[in-house]
Short mmCIF file of C-alpha atoms in Angstrom, two decimals:
data_model
loop_
_atom_site.label_atom_id
_atom_site.label_comp_id
_atom_site.label_asym_id
_atom_site.label_seq_id
_atom_site.Cartn_x
_atom_site.Cartn_y
_atom_site.Cartn_z
CA MET A 1 29.82 -21.32 17.24
CA LYS A 2 30.27 -17.64 17.77
CA SER A 3 32.98 -15.83 15.78
CA HIS A 4 36.51 -15.64 16.80
CA PHE A 5 36.57 -11.97 15.52
CA PRO A 6 35.10 -9.77 18.38
CA LEU A 7 33.28 -6.59 17.43
CA ILE A 8 35.15 -3.57 18.56
CA GLY A 9 33.29 -0.23 18.69
CA VAL A 10 35.58 2.81 17.81
CA THR A 11 34.36 6.29 18.71
CA LEU A 12 34.46 8.89 15.91
CA ASP A 13 35.37 12.59 15.96
CA SER A 14 32.95 15.29 14.66
CA GLU A 15 33.82 18.10 12.45
CA LEU A 16 32.07 21.26 11.49
CA PRO A 17 30.78 21.94 8.00
CA ALA A 18 33.18 23.06 5.33
CA THR A 19 33.07 26.81 4.37
CA GLU A 20 34.80 29.16 2.14
CA ASP A 21 37.23 29.95 4.95
CA ARG A 22 37.26 26.45 6.52
CA ALA A 23 38.43 23.26 4.48
CA GLY A 24 36.70 20.18 5.15
CA TYR A 25 35.26 16.88 3.74
CA SER A 26 31.75 18.20 3.41
CA ARG A 27 29.71 21.50 3.54
CA PHE A 28 27.41 19.49 6.10
CA PRO A 29 28.65 18.24 9.65
CA TRP A 30 30.68 15.14 9.22
CA TYR A 31 32.19 12.33 11.30
CA ALA A 32 35.99 11.60 11.05
CA ILE A 33 38.53 8.88 11.92
CA ARG A 34 41.94 8.07 10.78
CA GLN A 35 42.34 4.78 8.90
CA ASN A 36 45.04 3.45 11.20
CA TYR A 37 42.61 3.14 14.13
CA MET A 38 40.39 0.70 12.17
CA ASP A 39 43.55 -1.03 10.42
CA MET A 40 45.28 -1.71 13.71
CA ILE A 41 42.15 -3.36 15.24
CA ALA A 42 41.67 -5.63 12.05
CA ALA A 43 45.24 -6.56 12.13
CA CYS A 44 44.98 -7.79 15.62
CA GLY A 45 42.06 -9.89 14.90
CA GLY A 46 39.01 -7.54 15.67
CA LEU A 47 36.10 -6.49 13.68
CA PRO A 48 36.01 -2.70 13.91
CA VAL A 49 32.84 -0.70 13.74
CA ALA A 50 32.27 3.14 13.90
CA LEU A 51 30.11 4.69 16.60
CA GLY A 52 28.26 7.95 16.21
CA HIS A 53 27.27 10.51 18.82
CA ASP A 54 23.74 9.79 19.64
CA ALA A 55 23.93 9.30 23.30
CA SER A 56 20.34 7.96 23.54
CA GLN A 57 21.68 4.77 21.61
CA ALA A 58 24.80 4.32 23.58
CA ALA A 59 23.44 1.51 25.68
CA ALA A 60 22.01 -0.29 22.55
CA MET A 61 25.43 -0.08 20.70
CA VAL A 62 27.40 -1.37 23.70
CA ALA A 63 24.87 -4.22 23.97
CA ARG A 64 26.19 -5.53 20.67
CA LEU A 65 30.00 -4.87 21.29
CA ASP A 66 32.74 -7.15 22.60
CA GLY A 67 35.11 -4.15 23.18
CA LEU A 68 35.28 -0.31 22.99
CA VAL A 69 37.89 1.95 21.90
CA VAL A 70 37.53 5.64 22.91
CA THR A 71 39.61 7.62 20.45
CA GLY A 72 41.51 11.01 20.67
CA GLY A 73 41.12 14.15 18.73
CA ALA A 74 41.77 17.90 18.61
CA PHE A 75 39.47 18.91 21.51
CA ASP A 76 39.36 18.78 25.27
CA VAL A 77 37.03 17.41 28.08
CA PRO A 78 34.91 20.13 29.31
CA PRO A 79 36.54 21.45 32.56
CA ASP A 80 33.20 21.59 34.42
CA LEU A 81 33.14 17.85 34.30
CA TYR A 82 36.12 17.63 36.59
CA GLY A 83 34.92 20.65 38.95
CA ALA A 84 37.13 23.45 37.33
CA SER A 85 35.65 26.79 37.77
CA ASP A 86 37.83 28.37 34.97
CA GLN A 87 38.67 27.30 31.33
CA HIS A 88 42.21 28.02 29.92
CA ALA A 89 41.97 29.91 26.70
CA SER A 90 43.51 26.85 24.63
CA VAL A 91 40.70 24.53 25.70
CA GLN A 92 38.32 23.49 22.85
CA THR A 93 35.40 21.20 23.64
CA LYS A 94 32.91 19.11 21.61
CA PRO A 95 30.12 18.68 24.14
CA ARG A 96 28.02 16.17 22.06
CA ARG A 97 30.86 13.87 21.31
CA THR A 98 31.82 13.94 25.19
CA VAL A 99 28.26 13.11 26.27
CA ALA A 100 28.15 10.17 23.84
CA GLU A 101 31.39 8.92 24.81
CA THR A 102 30.61 9.15 28.46
CA ASP A 103 27.42 7.11 28.03
CA LEU A 104 29.29 4.54 25.84
CA ILE A 105 31.94 4.17 28.61
CA HIS A 106 29.36 3.81 31.35
CA ALA A 107 27.47 1.06 29.37
CA ALA A 108 30.79 -0.68 28.70
CA MET A 109 31.71 -0.83 32.30
CA ALA A 110 28.28 -1.92 33.20
CA ARG A 111 28.78 -4.83 30.84
CA GLY A 112 32.37 -5.52 31.91
CA ILE A 113 33.66 -5.29 28.35
CA PRO A 114 37.06 -4.20 27.46
CA ILE A 115 37.78 -0.47 27.23
CA LEU A 116 40.75 1.31 25.58
CA GLY A 117 40.96 4.99 25.93
CA ILE A 118 43.53 6.73 23.72
CA CYS A 119 44.85 10.32 24.23
CA GLY A 120 41.71 12.32 24.99
CA GLY A 121 39.92 8.98 25.53
CA MET A 122 42.30 8.31 28.41
CA GLN A 123 41.65 11.75 29.85
CA LEU A 124 37.92 11.16 29.78
CA LEU A 125 38.41 7.84 31.54
CA ALA A 126 40.39 9.68 34.31
CA VAL A 127 37.74 12.10 34.86
CA MET A 128 34.94 9.40 34.89
CA MET A 129 37.14 7.81 37.56
CA GLY A 130 37.02 10.98 39.79
CA GLY A 131 40.22 12.48 38.57
CA TRP A 132 41.06 15.97 37.11
CA LEU A 133 43.20 17.28 34.26
CA VAL A 134 45.98 19.80 33.88
CA GLN A 135 44.24 22.25 31.19
CA HIS A 136 47.58 23.36 29.63
CA ILE A 137 50.66 21.57 30.33
CA PRO A 138 53.24 24.38 29.44
CA ASP A 139 51.53 26.74 31.93
CA THR A 140 51.57 24.28 34.95
CA TYR A 141 54.80 22.41 34.16
CA PRO A 142 56.94 24.89 32.15
CA ALA A 143 60.00 22.44 32.24
CA ALA A 144 58.12 19.68 30.90
CA LEU A 145 58.95 17.76 27.59
CA ALA A 146 57.29 18.85 24.33
CA HIS A 147 54.26 16.79 24.48
CA GLU A 148 52.71 18.15 21.47
CA GLN A 149 55.71 16.83 19.33
CA LEU A 150 57.05 18.70 16.34
CA ASN A 151 58.02 15.58 14.30
CA PRO A 152 55.59 13.45 12.47
CA ARG A 153 52.92 11.47 14.57
CA ASP A 154 54.24 8.19 13.20
CA GLU A 155 57.50 8.79 14.84
CA ALA A 156 58.43 8.60 18.60
CA GLY A 157 58.25 11.79 20.42
CA HIS A 158 59.76 10.59 23.77
CA ALA A 159 59.82 7.47 26.06
CA VAL A 160 57.53 6.45 28.68
CA ASN A 161 58.35 4.35 31.81
CA VAL A 162 55.85 1.56 32.37
CA VAL A 163 55.03 0.83 36.13
CA ALA A 164 56.09 -2.79 37.18
CA GLY A 165 53.21 -5.04 38.12
CA THR A 166 50.57 -3.35 36.17
CA HIS A 167 48.14 -4.75 33.52
CA LEU A 168 49.92 -2.55 30.98
CA ALA A 169 53.45 -3.91 32.01
CA ARG A 170 52.14 -7.63 31.77
CA LEU A 171 50.74 -6.77 28.23
CA VAL A 172 53.78 -4.94 26.73
CA GLY A 173 56.54 -7.02 28.67
CA GLN A 174 58.67 -3.96 28.76
CA ASP A 175 59.50 -1.35 31.32
CA ARG A 176 60.20 1.43 28.86
CA LEU A 177 58.25 2.22 25.45
CA ALA A 178 58.99 4.89 22.75
CA VAL A 179 55.73 6.74 22.02
CA ASN A 180 54.48 9.58 20.00
CA SER A 181 52.92 12.49 21.88
CA SER A 182 50.17 14.89 20.69
CA HIS A 183 48.56 16.58 23.65
CA HIS A 184 48.66 19.89 25.53
CA GLN A 185 46.45 18.56 28.68
CA ALA A 186 47.45 15.76 31.03
CA VAL A 187 45.90 13.78 33.91
CA GLY A 188 46.62 15.59 37.04
CA ASP A 189 44.89 12.99 39.18
CA ALA A 190 43.63 9.44 38.16
CA GLY A 191 40.76 9.29 40.69
CA ARG A 192 40.15 5.59 41.35
CA ALA A 193 42.34 4.47 38.38
CA VAL A 194 45.90 3.94 38.82
CA ILE A 195 48.83 5.40 36.85
CA CYS A 196 50.74 2.66 34.92
CA ALA A 197 53.15 4.77 32.90
CA THR A 198 54.78 8.22 33.22
CA ALA A 199 56.87 10.29 31.08
CA PRO A 200 60.41 11.13 32.34
CA ASP A 201 59.10 14.55 33.34
CA GLY A 202 56.43 12.85 35.47
CA ILE A 203 53.47 13.55 33.11
CA VAL A 204 50.94 10.70 33.36
CA GLU A 205 51.02 8.51 30.26
CA ALA A 206 48.67 5.63 31.09
CA ILE A 207 46.06 4.59 33.60
CA GLU A 208 44.10 1.57 34.27
CA LEU A 209 41.20 0.49 36.57
CA PRO A 210 41.82 -2.31 38.96
CA GLY A 211 39.17 -4.99 39.06
CA HIS A 212 37.98 -4.42 35.38
CA PRO A 213 38.76 -7.15 32.87
CA PHE A 214 40.43 -4.62 30.71
CA CYS A 215 40.15 -0.81 31.10
CA ILE A 216 43.38 0.82 30.18
CA GLY A 217 43.94 4.46 28.95
CA VAL A 218 47.10 5.53 27.21
CA GLN A 219 48.17 9.26 26.46
CA TRP A 220 49.97 8.39 23.12
CA HIS A 221 48.27 6.81 19.79
CA PRO A 222 49.20 3.32 19.85
CA GLU A 223 47.39 2.99 16.58
CA PHE A 224 50.59 4.17 14.68
CA GLY A 225 52.38 1.04 15.89
CA ILE A 226 55.60 2.85 16.73
CA SER A 227 56.78 0.02 19.05
CA ALA A 228 56.02 -3.63 19.49
CA GLY A 229 54.25 -2.67 22.70
CA ASP A 230 51.60 -0.64 20.67
CA ARG A 231 50.48 -3.71 18.84
CA LEU A 232 50.66 -5.95 22.06
CA LEU A 233 48.32 -3.31 23.64
CA PHE A 234 45.76 -3.76 20.79
CA GLU A 235 46.23 -7.46 20.89
CA GLY A 236 45.53 -7.50 24.49
CA LEU A 237 42.18 -5.62 23.84
CA ILE A 238 41.22 -8.17 21.22
CA ASP A 239 42.10 -11.11 23.48
CA ALA A 240 40.07 -9.77 26.37
CA ALA A 241 37.24 -9.04 23.82
CA ARG A 242 37.46 -12.52 22.55
CA GLN A 243 36.75 -13.92 26.13
CA ILE A 244 33.25 -12.08 26.10
CA ARG A 245 32.44 -14.07 22.79
CA THR A 246 33.13 -17.47 24.42
#
């Protein structure tokens, strides 16, 4: 009998070697992830496994997974991927990571396994769906909320309004969620995905792909478990992944 604990791949961040002028875990390139990503998946009944950035292995990795979580990080999707000719001064990219995550998402979609994109992971999903990004919220929307919140990330930064009738709404069972906020970019257009949550200022906060068993991206970081809806989102991912195992 197959395990009831589905295997969930979690993408890693990559960091430069530590130097005399730059602190870090190692003087060699290193991968990084916050413990709460893995802890939340485990608490919701999944078996989390970390995924490196070798794009040539993406299909082989996904072939063994029951679900995929594309995490966030302090970097941006390269603007050329969504047809932008200019790059804002604030934009920082990690091309090797983005190439690997793009291939992982392609493979996960081809297999029809559940996908959860978080923060930058949501933005990459939108771009892959044919959408584009606002490169720096304060420049484009000067009256917007503070989406890079000043208070700790394990506290709420603002609320989001969940669109009725969406997959996200069915999962969380609420029309409004308190969320944290740690991003300077935003989805300007979701392409063939649909918007399923927005901030009070109109900034896109969640997207989903109709027709896919579970393909949701959220702009906040639900691994912190700020509201009951955060855990319900992960439980929904694990439940969908469990169906792959049966």
